[in-house]
PDB file of C-alpha atoms in Angstrom:
ATOM      1  CA  MET A   1     -27.717 -27.146  14.531  1.00 69.00           C
ATOM      2  CA  LEU A   2     -28.409 -26.173  10.949  1.00 76.00           C
ATOM      3  CA  TRP A   3     -27.854 -22.486  11.791  1.00 75.00           C
ATOM      4  CA  ILE A   4     -24.406 -23.247  13.179  1.00 80.00           C
ATOM      5  CA  PHE A   5     -23.500 -25.013   9.949  1.00 77.00           C
ATOM      6  CA  PHE A   6     -24.627 -22.040   7.826  1.00 76.00           C
ATOM      7  CA  ILE A   7     -22.736 -19.597  10.046  1.00 80.00           C
ATOM      8  CA  PHE A   8     -19.607 -21.754   9.774  1.00 76.00           C
ATOM      9  CA  ILE A   9     -19.905 -21.885   5.963  1.00 78.00           C
ATOM     10  CA  LEU A  10     -20.435 -18.104   5.856  1.00 74.00           C
ATOM     11  CA  ILE A  11     -17.302 -17.489   7.951  1.00 76.00           C
ATOM     12  CA  ILE A  12     -15.258 -19.781   5.687  1.00 75.00           C
ATOM     13  CA  LEU A  13     -16.524 -17.933   2.598  1.00 73.00           C
ATOM     14  CA  ILE A  14     -15.674 -14.552   4.097  1.00 72.00           C
ATOM     15  CA  MET A  15     -12.182 -15.744   4.999  1.00 72.00           C
ATOM     16  CA  PHE A  16     -11.217 -17.206   1.622  1.00 74.00           C
ATOM     17  CA  ILE A  17     -13.140 -15.298  -1.057  1.00 75.00           C
ATOM     18  CA  PRO A  18     -11.113 -12.310  -2.260  1.00 75.00           C
ATOM     19  CA  ILE A  19     -12.738  -8.936  -1.770  1.00 76.00           C
ATOM     20  CA  PRO A  20     -11.885  -6.275  -4.370  1.00 80.00           C
ATOM     21  CA  ILE A  21     -11.147  -2.867  -2.876  1.00 80.00           C
ATOM     22  CA  LYS A  22     -11.473  -0.102  -5.469  1.00 84.00           C
ATOM     23  CA  ILE A  23      -9.488   3.078  -4.826  1.00 82.00           C
ATOM     24  CA  ASN A  24      -9.371   6.207  -7.014  1.00 83.00           C
ATOM     25  CA  LEU A  25      -7.127   9.173  -6.322  1.00 82.00           C
ATOM     26  CA  ASN A  26      -7.428  12.387  -8.340  1.00 80.00           C
ATOM     27  CA  TYR A  27      -5.301  15.502  -8.096  1.00 79.00           C
ATOM     28  CA  LYS A  28      -6.463  18.341 -10.332  1.00 80.00           C
ATOM     29  CA  ASN A  29      -6.335  22.094  -9.928  1.00 75.00           C
ATOM     30  CA  SER A  30      -4.605  21.846  -6.527  1.00 76.00           C
ATOM     31  CA  SER A  31      -7.358  19.696  -5.050  1.00 78.00           C
ATOM     32  CA  LEU A  32      -6.972  16.116  -3.894  1.00 79.00           C
ATOM     33  CA  ASN A  33      -9.933  13.746  -4.076  1.00 81.00           C
ATOM     34  CA  LEU A  34      -9.896  10.192  -2.757  1.00 82.00           C
ATOM     35  CA  PHE A  35     -12.688   7.775  -3.656  1.00 84.00           C
ATOM     36  CA  LEU A  36     -13.231   4.373  -2.060  1.00 84.00           C
ATOM     37  CA  TYR A  37     -15.896   2.415  -3.965  1.00 82.00           C
ATOM     38  CA  ASN A  38     -16.995   5.711  -5.584  1.00 77.00           C
ATOM     39  CA  PHE A  39     -17.610   7.271  -2.150  1.00 80.00           C
ATOM     40  CA  LYS A  40     -15.654  10.457  -1.677  1.00 82.00           C
ATOM     41  CA  ILE A  41     -13.428  10.622   1.383  1.00 79.00           C
ATOM     42  CA  ASN A  42     -13.029  14.183   2.598  1.00 73.00           C
ATOM     43  CA  PHE A  43      -9.807  15.444   4.075  1.00 68.00           C
ATOM     44  CA  ARG A  44     -10.105  17.820   6.982  1.00 63.00           C
ATOM     45  CA  LYS A  45      -7.406  19.792   8.649  1.00 60.00           C
ATOM     46  CA  ARG A  46      -6.621  18.325  11.998  1.00 57.00           C
ATOM     47  CA  GLU A  47      -7.024  20.400  15.044  1.00 60.00           C
ATOM     48  CA  LYS A  48      -3.920  20.615  17.160  1.00 62.00           C
ATOM     49  CA  ASN A  49      -4.808  18.554  20.186  1.00 61.00           C
ATOM     50  CA  LYS A  50      -2.009  17.911  22.578  1.00 57.00           C
ATOM     51  CA  LYS A  51      -3.076  14.413  23.510  1.00 60.00           C
ATOM     52  CA  LYS A  52      -0.315  12.069  24.540  1.00 62.00           C
ATOM     53  CA  TYR A  53      -0.533   8.561  23.216  1.00 57.00           C
ATOM     54  CA  ASN A  54       1.076   5.475  24.666  1.00 58.00           C
ATOM     55  CA  LEU A  55       3.559   4.291  22.034  1.00 56.00           C
ATOM     56  CA  ASP A  56       5.627   1.921  24.164  1.00 58.00           C
ATOM     57  CA  PHE A  57       5.066  -0.972  21.780  1.00 52.00           C
ATOM     58  CA  LEU A  58       7.110   0.859  19.127  1.00 54.00           C
ATOM     59  CA  LYS A  59      10.178   0.932  21.368  1.00 58.00           C
ATOM     60  CA  LYS A  60      10.536  -2.856  21.278  1.00 59.00           C
ATOM     61  CA  PHE A  61      11.612  -2.917  17.633  1.00 58.00           C
ATOM     62  CA  ASP A  62      14.812  -1.302  16.405  1.00 58.00           C
ATOM     63  CA  TYR A  63      13.890   0.712  13.309  1.00 63.00           C
ATOM     64  CA  ASN A  64      17.095   0.841  11.335  1.00 66.00           C
ATOM     65  CA  ALA A  65      17.591   0.392   7.610  1.00 67.00           C
ATOM     66  CA  ASP A  66      18.878  -3.190   7.856  1.00 71.00           C
ATOM     67  CA  ASN A  67      15.866  -4.433   9.813  1.00 70.00           C
ATOM     68  CA  ILE A  68      13.352  -2.759   7.518  1.00 73.00           C
ATOM     69  CA  LYS A  69      15.252  -4.047   4.463  1.00 75.00           C
ATOM     70  CA  ASN A  70      15.193  -7.566   5.917  1.00 75.00           C
ATOM     71  CA  ILE A  71      11.415  -7.415   6.513  1.00 73.00           C
ATOM     72  CA  LEU A  72      10.730  -6.027   3.012  1.00 74.00           C
ATOM     73  CA  ASN A  73      12.987  -8.676   1.499  1.00 75.00           C
ATOM     74  CA  ASN A  74      11.031 -11.391   3.297  1.00 75.00           C
ATOM     75  CA  ILE A  75       7.709  -9.849   2.220  1.00 76.00           C
ATOM     76  CA  ASN A  76       8.926 -10.021  -1.378  1.00 76.00           C
ATOM     77  CA  PHE A  77       9.051 -13.825  -1.187  1.00 77.00           C
ATOM     78  CA  PHE A  78       5.690 -14.349   0.507  1.00 77.00           C
ATOM     79  CA  LYS A  79       3.520 -16.839  -1.286  1.00 78.00           C
ATOM     80  CA  TYR A  80       0.158 -15.218  -0.630  1.00 79.00           C
ATOM     81  CA  LYS A  81       0.382 -11.509  -1.399  1.00 83.00           C
ATOM     82  CA  PRO A  82      -2.667  -9.387  -2.221  1.00 85.00           C
ATOM     83  CA  LYS A  83      -3.263  -8.899  -5.949  1.00 87.00           C
ATOM     84  CA  LEU A  84      -3.207  -5.418  -7.468  1.00 88.00           C
ATOM     85  CA  ASN A  85      -4.497  -3.859 -10.669  1.00 91.00           C
ATOM     86  CA  ILE A  86      -3.283  -0.281 -11.035  1.00 90.00           C
ATOM     87  CA  THR A  87      -3.525   2.445 -13.654  1.00 91.00           C
ATOM     88  CA  ILE A  88      -1.733   5.758 -13.200  1.00 90.00           C
ATOM     89  CA  LYS A  89      -2.334   8.678 -15.555  1.00 90.00           C
ATOM     90  CA  LEU A  90      -0.137  11.741 -15.211  1.00 89.00           C
ATOM     91  CA  LYS A  91      -0.504  14.937 -17.174  1.00 90.00           C
ATOM     92  CA  ILE A  92       2.358  17.220 -16.412  1.00 89.00           C
ATOM     93  CA  GLY A  93       3.398  20.499 -17.919  1.00 88.00           C
ATOM     94  CA  PHE A  94       5.320  23.638 -17.156  1.00 86.00           C
ATOM     95  CA  PHE A  95       5.577  26.907 -19.043  1.00 83.00           C
ATOM     96  CA  ASP A  96       9.153  26.036 -19.966  1.00 86.00           C
ATOM     97  CA  ALA A  97       9.312  23.187 -22.496  1.00 87.00           C
ATOM     98  CA  SER A  98      12.804  22.112 -21.442  1.00 89.00           C
ATOM     99  CA  THR A  99      11.723  21.682 -17.812  1.00 89.00           C
ATOM    100  CA  THR A 100       8.711  19.679 -18.947  1.00 90.00           C
ATOM    101  CA  ALA A 101      10.926  17.427 -21.087  1.00 91.00           C
ATOM    102  CA  LEU A 102      13.376  16.904 -18.214  1.00 92.00           C
ATOM    103  CA  ILE A 103      10.620  16.005 -15.733  1.00 90.00           C
ATOM    104  CA  TYR A 104       8.994  13.744 -18.349  1.00 91.00           C
ATOM    105  CA  GLY A 105      12.238  11.797 -18.767  1.00 91.00           C
ATOM    106  CA  ILE A 106      12.742  11.462 -15.020  1.00 92.00           C
ATOM    107  CA  LEU A 107       9.166  10.224 -14.511  1.00 90.00           C
ATOM    108  CA  ASN A 108       9.535   7.653 -17.296  1.00 90.00           C
ATOM    109  CA  SER A 109      12.708   6.302 -15.734  1.00 91.00           C
ATOM    110  CA  ILE A 110      11.056   6.149 -12.291  1.00 90.00           C
ATOM    111  CA  SER A 111       8.169   4.020 -13.612  1.00 89.00           C
ATOM    112  CA  SER A 112      10.178   0.794 -13.292  1.00 89.00           C
ATOM    113  CA  LEU A 113      11.113   1.756  -9.727  1.00 90.00           C
ATOM    114  CA  ILE A 114       7.431   2.266  -8.906  1.00 88.00           C
ATOM    115  CA  TYR A 115       6.599  -1.146 -10.380  1.00 90.00           C
ATOM    116  CA  THR A 116       9.377  -2.876  -8.433  1.00 88.00           C
ATOM    117  CA  SER A 117       8.468  -1.270  -5.125  1.00 86.00           C
ATOM    118  CA  LEU A 118       4.783  -2.129  -5.591  1.00 87.00           C
ATOM    119  CA  ASN A 119       5.737  -5.673  -6.553  1.00 87.00           C
ATOM    120  CA  THR A 120       7.437  -6.254  -3.188  1.00 84.00           C
ATOM    121  CA  ILE A 121       4.149  -5.775  -1.332  1.00 83.00           C
ATOM    122  CA  PHE A 122       1.587  -6.872  -3.942  1.00 86.00           C
ATOM    123  CA  LYS A 123       1.327  -9.403  -6.721  1.00 88.00           C
ATOM    124  CA  ILE A 124       0.695  -7.133  -9.696  1.00 90.00           C
ATOM    125  CA  ASN A 125      -1.794  -8.424 -12.263  1.00 91.00           C
ATOM    126  CA  TYR A 126      -2.079  -5.221 -14.299  1.00 92.00           C
ATOM    127  CA  TYR A 127       0.145  -2.134 -14.262  1.00 91.00           C
ATOM    128  CA  LYS A 128      -0.140   0.834 -16.587  1.00 92.00           C
ATOM    129  CA  LEU A 129       1.555   4.206 -16.266  1.00 90.00           C
ATOM    130  CA  ASP A 130       0.650   6.890 -18.811  1.00 92.00           C
ATOM    131  CA  ILE A 131       2.610  10.122 -18.689  1.00 91.00           C
ATOM    132  CA  ASP A 132       1.402  12.886 -20.982  1.00 92.00           C
ATOM    133  CA  PRO A 133       3.574  15.999 -21.244  1.00 91.00           C
ATOM    134  CA  ASP A 134       1.926  19.347 -21.897  1.00 88.00           C
ATOM    135  CA  PHE A 135       4.562  21.715 -23.248  1.00 88.00           C
ATOM    136  CA  LYS A 136       2.348  24.816 -23.338  1.00 86.00           C
ATOM    137  CA  ASN A 137       0.384  24.894 -20.085  1.00 85.00           C
ATOM    138  CA  ASP A 138       1.343  24.797 -16.428  1.00 86.00           C
ATOM    139  CA  VAL A 139      -0.615  21.765 -15.230  1.00 86.00           C
ATOM    140  CA  ILE A 140      -0.242  18.772 -12.921  1.00 86.00           C
ATOM    141  CA  ASN A 141      -3.035  16.176 -13.054  1.00 87.00           C
ATOM    142  CA  ILE A 142      -2.728  12.778 -11.412  1.00 87.00           C
ATOM    143  CA  ASP A 143      -5.369  10.086 -11.781  1.00 88.00           C
ATOM    144  CA  LEU A 144      -4.661   6.849  -9.947  1.00 88.00           C
ATOM    145  CA  SER A 145      -7.168   4.025 -10.024  1.00 89.00           C
ATOM    146  CA  SER A 146      -6.487   0.676  -8.465  1.00 89.00           C
ATOM    147  CA  ILE A 147      -8.219  -2.468  -7.358  1.00 88.00           C
ATOM    148  CA  VAL A 148      -6.694  -4.515  -4.550  1.00 86.00           C
ATOM    149  CA  PHE A 149      -7.907  -8.104  -4.245  1.00 86.00           C
ATOM    150  CA  VAL A 150      -7.459  -9.219  -0.655  1.00 82.00           C
ATOM    151  CA  ASN A 151      -9.076 -11.731   1.631  1.00 82.00           C
ATOM    152  CA  LEU A 152      -9.027 -12.052   5.388  1.00 81.00           C
ATOM    153  CA  ALA A 153      -6.970 -15.245   5.441  1.00 80.00           C
ATOM    154  CA  LYS A 154      -4.130 -13.600   3.477  1.00 80.00           C
ATOM    155  CA  ILE A 155      -4.127 -10.595   5.801  1.00 81.00           C
ATOM    156  CA  ILE A 156      -3.860 -12.833   8.864  1.00 83.00           C
ATOM    157  CA  TYR A 157      -1.106 -14.895   7.201  1.00 81.00           C
ATOM    158  CA  ILE A 158       0.932 -11.800   6.276  1.00 79.00           C
ATOM    159  CA  ILE A 159       0.575 -10.301   9.774  1.00 81.00           C
ATOM    160  CA  ILE A 160       1.780 -13.554  11.354  1.00 83.00           C
ATOM    161  CA  LEU A 161       4.788 -13.743   9.019  1.00 79.00           C
ATOM    162  CA  ILE A 162       5.749 -10.103   9.635  1.00 77.00           C
ATOM    163  CA  LYS A 163       5.471 -10.639  13.401  1.00 79.00           C
ATOM    164  CA  LYS A 164       7.714 -13.726  13.111  1.00 80.00           C
ATOM    165  CA  ASN A 165      10.280 -11.679  11.185  1.00 76.00           C
ATOM    166  CA  ILE A 166      10.244  -8.924  13.811  1.00 74.00           C
ATOM    167  CA  ASP A 167      10.618 -11.507  16.591  1.00 76.00           C
ATOM    168  CA  ASN A 168      13.538 -13.155  14.755  1.00 75.00           C
ATOM    169  CA  ILE A 169      15.253  -9.784  14.370  1.00 71.00           C
ATOM    170  CA  ASN A 170      14.724  -8.961  18.054  1.00 69.00           C
ATOM    171  CA  ASN A 171      15.980 -12.398  19.150  1.00 71.00           C
ATOM    172  CA  SER A 172      19.082 -12.220  16.953  1.00 69.00           C
ATOM    173  CA  LYS A 173      19.849  -8.772  18.372  1.00 61.00           C
ATOM    174  CA  ASN A 174      19.817 -10.118  21.944  1.00 56.00           C
ATOM    175  CA  ILE A 175      22.405 -12.850  21.324  1.00 51.00           C
ATOM    176  CA  ASN A 176      25.688 -12.061  23.049  1.00 48.00           C
ATOM    177  CA  PHE A 177      28.912 -13.520  21.756  1.00 44.00           C
ATOM    178  CA  ASN A 178      31.205 -13.736  24.769  1.00 44.00           C
ATOM    179  CA  ILE A 179      34.646 -15.127  24.086  1.00 44.00           C
TER     180      ILE A 179
END
């Protein structure tokens, strides 16, 4: 009986204690490296297998812009979103200084768009975007490091709410207005 109590307490702790997931993404010298908890994840080229998968479940939902916008709008107002700490460091440069300056300005103006789009899915605790222009060299270096704090209860809650939204969209699509 005591073992059942300890197992129950352990399951409750796993469900409600947030687990930090640390992700690092580096792009330097035309090579992409992805690290999950400092373990390197290797990318391999996929072999072209002509396997056919059953994707009938995707046909139930109508993927148009209004439905996806409605789901993302509802996700924005969720109470329990995963927390995110993110730091992005970009070093960008082209041989032409005017092109570098133009791209630098565009990237600085896009930073608020990146923050807003991340804020719809996550609750952002820390966000930092450093863009360093290099006017003499032709270089593109991206270093993205993030920590996502998520627990199992929040994941289950978000999946249930997204499924409810999809069901509401499908039900409202099936209503016929006969006059």
